[in-house]
XYZ file of C-alpha atoms in Angstrom:
317
model
C 76.387 97.625 15.550
C 72.800 96.640 16.263
C 70.083 97.929 13.968
C 68.084 100.894 15.215
C 64.507 99.971 16.166
C 61.845 100.543 13.550
C 58.483 101.652 14.958
C 56.678 101.924 11.624
C 53.100 100.717 11.474
C 52.742 97.153 10.241
C 50.717 96.661 7.034
C 47.809 95.450 9.183
C 48.032 98.439 11.532
C 48.328 100.826 8.602
C 45.221 99.361 6.957
C 43.348 99.690 10.266
C 44.505 103.311 10.585
C 43.197 104.168 7.135
C 39.922 102.391 7.932
C 39.331 103.780 11.435
C 41.250 107.071 11.370
C 43.321 106.331 14.476
C 45.884 103.927 15.924
C 47.079 103.132 19.445
C 47.524 103.544 22.262
C 51.267 102.971 22.156
C 53.630 103.211 25.113
C 56.263 105.953 24.914
C 57.177 106.475 28.575
C 56.668 104.362 31.661
C 54.298 106.009 34.175
C 57.041 106.783 36.724
C 59.254 108.179 33.965
C 56.680 110.629 32.596
C 55.598 111.622 36.093
C 59.133 112.808 36.837
C 59.711 114.369 33.420
C 56.369 116.188 33.312
C 56.667 117.327 36.930
C 60.014 118.937 36.154
C 58.905 120.308 32.773
C 55.725 121.827 34.175
C 57.780 123.994 36.527
C 60.393 124.890 33.913
C 57.721 126.085 31.484
C 56.925 128.919 33.897
C 60.070 130.545 32.520
C 58.782 132.135 29.320
C 61.941 134.092 28.485
C 62.567 131.978 25.344
C 58.913 131.226 24.449
C 58.109 132.138 20.837
C 54.788 133.818 21.623
C 54.184 136.751 23.914
C 51.443 136.143 26.465
C 50.292 139.765 26.808
C 47.786 139.496 23.928
C 46.995 135.814 24.102
C 45.293 135.215 27.447
C 41.601 134.427 27.202
C 38.929 133.024 29.457
C 39.119 129.561 27.955
C 42.703 128.846 26.950
C 46.022 130.540 26.279
C 47.473 130.275 22.782
C 50.787 131.703 23.965
C 51.457 128.188 25.283
C 51.419 126.761 21.763
C 54.721 125.418 20.426
C 56.659 125.248 23.662
C 58.711 122.508 21.983
C 60.522 125.387 20.309
C 62.046 126.529 23.617
C 62.048 123.480 25.917
C 64.448 120.538 25.533
C 62.160 117.763 26.821
C 59.311 118.772 24.508
C 61.752 119.244 21.605
C 62.995 115.691 22.133
C 59.430 114.419 22.492
C 58.274 115.573 19.050
C 61.204 113.788 17.371
C 60.945 110.485 19.212
C 61.232 107.617 16.692
C 58.335 105.819 18.395
C 56.167 108.694 17.164
C 57.888 109.819 13.963
C 58.224 106.355 12.402
C 54.519 105.690 12.843
C 53.507 109.092 11.497
C 55.812 108.699 8.485
C 54.126 105.352 7.780
C 51.074 107.391 6.817
C 52.438 110.725 5.583
C 55.560 109.501 3.813
C 59.221 110.123 4.667
C 59.235 113.938 4.649
C 57.408 115.175 7.747
C 57.054 118.463 9.617
C 55.834 119.084 13.142
C 53.793 122.225 12.646
C 52.320 122.779 16.118
C 52.087 121.504 19.659
C 49.420 122.265 22.250
C 48.620 121.420 25.870
C 45.172 120.087 26.745
C 44.622 120.251 30.496
C 41.414 119.101 32.108
C 40.936 119.926 35.786
C 38.501 118.249 38.204
C 34.983 119.343 37.288
C 35.893 120.627 33.821
C 33.420 120.130 30.981
C 33.964 117.697 28.147
C 35.147 118.910 24.756
C 32.435 118.872 22.110
C 32.521 116.717 18.995
C 34.550 118.293 16.208
C 36.708 117.790 13.120
C 39.494 119.989 11.740
C 40.726 120.108 8.148
C 42.352 123.506 7.503
C 41.958 124.723 11.124
C 40.199 127.854 9.864
C 37.357 127.195 12.296
C 38.158 129.995 14.751
C 39.770 132.733 12.643
C 38.335 132.043 9.202
C 41.900 131.789 7.862
C 43.346 128.358 6.955
C 46.297 127.420 9.130
C 47.345 124.503 6.951
C 46.715 123.974 3.242
C 47.294 120.713 1.384
C 48.187 120.821 -2.325
C 45.266 120.831 -4.712
C 43.977 117.376 -5.531
C 45.345 115.776 -2.377
C 43.650 112.634 -1.185
C 43.937 113.739 2.438
C 43.439 116.853 4.515
C 43.967 117.882 8.098
C 46.891 116.801 10.228
C 47.960 113.701 12.076
C 47.644 114.531 15.739
C 49.703 112.570 18.237
C 48.046 112.984 21.638
C 50.260 111.864 24.523
C 48.923 111.379 28.030
C 51.368 113.156 30.338
C 49.086 112.011 33.176
C 46.511 109.241 33.464
C 43.645 109.736 31.014
C 40.697 107.621 32.133
C 37.081 108.141 31.085
C 36.204 109.699 34.427
C 39.175 112.083 34.107
C 38.186 113.207 30.605
C 39.868 110.927 28.068
C 39.349 111.347 24.324
C 36.486 109.793 22.377
C 36.495 108.866 18.683
C 33.830 107.859 16.192
C 35.759 105.407 13.979
C 35.704 105.854 10.233
C 34.430 109.450 10.201
C 37.701 110.979 8.962
C 36.789 110.757 5.261
C 33.658 112.935 5.462
C 33.598 116.486 6.798
C 30.391 117.294 8.651
C 31.497 120.876 9.357
C 32.230 123.867 7.121
C 35.238 125.635 8.600
C 34.759 128.675 6.374
C 31.700 129.662 8.410
C 33.935 130.679 11.328
C 32.734 130.256 14.901
C 31.939 133.106 17.282
C 33.911 133.346 20.521
C 31.527 133.710 23.487
C 32.787 131.772 26.541
C 30.107 133.199 28.814
C 27.482 131.532 26.592
C 29.209 128.423 25.290
C 30.885 126.829 28.296
C 29.368 123.816 30.068
C 26.356 123.535 27.776
C 24.253 120.415 28.363
C 24.245 118.427 25.140
C 22.223 115.230 25.388
C 22.987 114.980 29.090
C 26.746 115.716 28.860
C 28.408 119.030 29.720
C 30.337 119.907 26.573
C 31.937 123.031 25.144
C 34.743 124.019 22.811
C 37.007 126.498 24.595
C 34.488 129.319 24.390
C 32.990 128.410 21.012
C 29.972 126.409 19.929
C 31.305 124.033 17.297
C 27.767 123.310 16.130
C 27.817 126.682 14.349
C 29.951 125.034 11.655
C 27.604 122.126 10.917
C 26.802 121.727 7.235
C 23.417 120.286 8.202
C 22.138 122.164 11.278
C 19.870 119.233 12.199
C 22.650 116.612 12.081
C 24.051 115.027 15.250
C 27.096 112.781 15.709
C 26.205 109.118 16.173
C 27.500 108.746 19.709
C 26.360 105.117 19.808
C 29.461 104.389 17.704
C 31.861 106.324 19.947
C 34.839 104.648 21.611
C 36.665 105.972 24.678
C 40.458 106.111 24.372
C 41.625 105.512 27.904
C 45.386 105.737 28.374
C 47.789 105.349 31.218
C 50.375 108.076 31.740
C 53.077 107.871 29.071
C 50.961 106.393 26.277
C 49.937 108.096 23.025
C 47.472 107.719 20.194
C 47.666 109.058 16.646
C 44.648 110.148 14.621
C 43.553 112.268 11.702
C 42.282 115.645 12.854
C 39.359 115.087 10.463
C 38.252 112.138 12.605
C 35.208 113.000 14.710
C 36.600 113.374 18.228
C 35.602 114.761 21.615
C 36.412 114.184 25.278
C 34.546 113.213 28.419
C 34.129 115.704 31.270
C 36.445 115.365 34.248
C 34.060 113.976 36.837
C 36.114 115.251 39.776
C 36.388 111.896 41.549
C 40.094 112.629 41.952
C 41.889 115.886 42.614
C 44.400 115.058 39.867
C 44.234 116.911 36.563
C 44.403 115.246 33.162
C 47.098 116.622 30.892
C 47.400 115.790 27.227
C 50.153 117.069 24.946
C 49.190 117.157 21.273
C 51.755 117.218 18.473
C 50.538 117.904 14.938
C 52.328 116.558 11.855
C 51.966 117.217 8.117
C 54.018 116.292 5.038
C 56.400 118.959 3.772
C 54.118 119.550 0.771
C 51.561 121.215 3.068
C 51.707 124.996 3.436
C 51.657 126.112 7.067
C 49.980 129.428 7.962
C 49.705 130.441 4.284
C 49.204 134.147 3.715
C 49.163 135.137 7.385
C 51.675 136.329 9.961
C 49.649 135.656 13.120
C 47.464 133.133 14.910
C 44.057 134.427 15.955
C 41.782 132.213 18.039
C 40.240 131.649 21.467
C 40.067 135.363 22.140
C 43.781 135.899 21.578
C 46.263 136.834 18.886
C 49.978 136.062 18.599
C 52.611 136.955 16.017
C 54.363 134.266 13.970
C 57.594 136.292 13.712
C 59.532 133.728 15.769
C 57.670 130.623 14.596
C 59.170 127.790 12.564
C 58.035 124.262 11.705
C 60.374 121.418 12.676
C 61.555 118.888 10.116
C 61.328 115.596 12.028
C 61.860 113.203 9.136
C 63.310 113.261 5.629
C 63.950 116.436 3.661
C 62.051 119.586 2.723
C 61.989 119.731 -1.065
C 59.311 122.424 -1.289
C 60.765 125.359 0.643
C 57.477 127.198 1.181
C 57.506 126.934 4.995
C 59.651 128.601 7.583
C 61.748 125.872 9.232
C 63.165 126.100 12.743
C 66.657 124.697 13.323
C 68.177 123.504 16.578
C 71.906 123.892 17.065
C 72.309 121.921 20.300
C 70.103 119.665 22.403
C 69.604 122.415 25.002
C 69.346 125.374 22.621
C 65.922 126.642 21.534
C 64.933 126.325 17.894
C 65.738 129.278 15.641
C 63.326 129.962 12.731
C 64.732 130.321 9.212
C 62.895 132.147 6.388
C 61.321 130.040 3.628
C 63.678 129.173 0.803
C 61.705 131.325 -1.629
C 61.466 134.365 0.636
């Protein structure tokens, strides 16, 4: 039997990841392949009968948190989060025992604003409640986000931007909690660029109110459809506006990974952000690599390739 491919980061790539805070892009799907898969998936996701979050209390003016974690009820997305091309590289950084704790869609339609510069450590920025918590004394924080371009992601269509090397210093205090006001915070001109943050003003969290990101150091992460990048959520990142030169939307699918030592949604039974609120009663993290030796998170199990994930209570519950 031939050996299974190993997609782990090389020592050189791993050193560059620790230095810059990101790696990629890497090719996961060919453009024609993802066009067919995403076209089919996009229609199938309209069926919410197995979705883990109800949409009646989650719809807001800026986004819809009921569309989080659709990997828990859709086979293509469930396969996507466990792809070895992704998991091997993530485990190169986090170690062998890895959970996928959340997935999100990031659409950008023609004419949409850019996303403002931001960092995320505990993801308490919107609700004031940490959504992930690393053990005390940890050298890292945040999550590794794998952002896959389900469509072309050029600069003019709103691709991501990074400021390399900023992942080791937090310039924002997430405990301040932002205020949701989409009528005030959308499409604000910031140094000549229309930027917002889904109905929030991320600048409210700045530790130094007079500080500004050094955009002269920013790099644009253009990707063709089917490619992905991985980065620390604590890395300063943003996105360009969609300039509307094409009628095509830009769709990114973000998968967030943490080691099993991290506590997910500690002390809370709901997600509250972007003007919405959803219950975590049917939520479960997915073990994508190794083993869970801590038992403090609810894990979702999948019995067959087509069957949705079923959450199990934490081992200590």
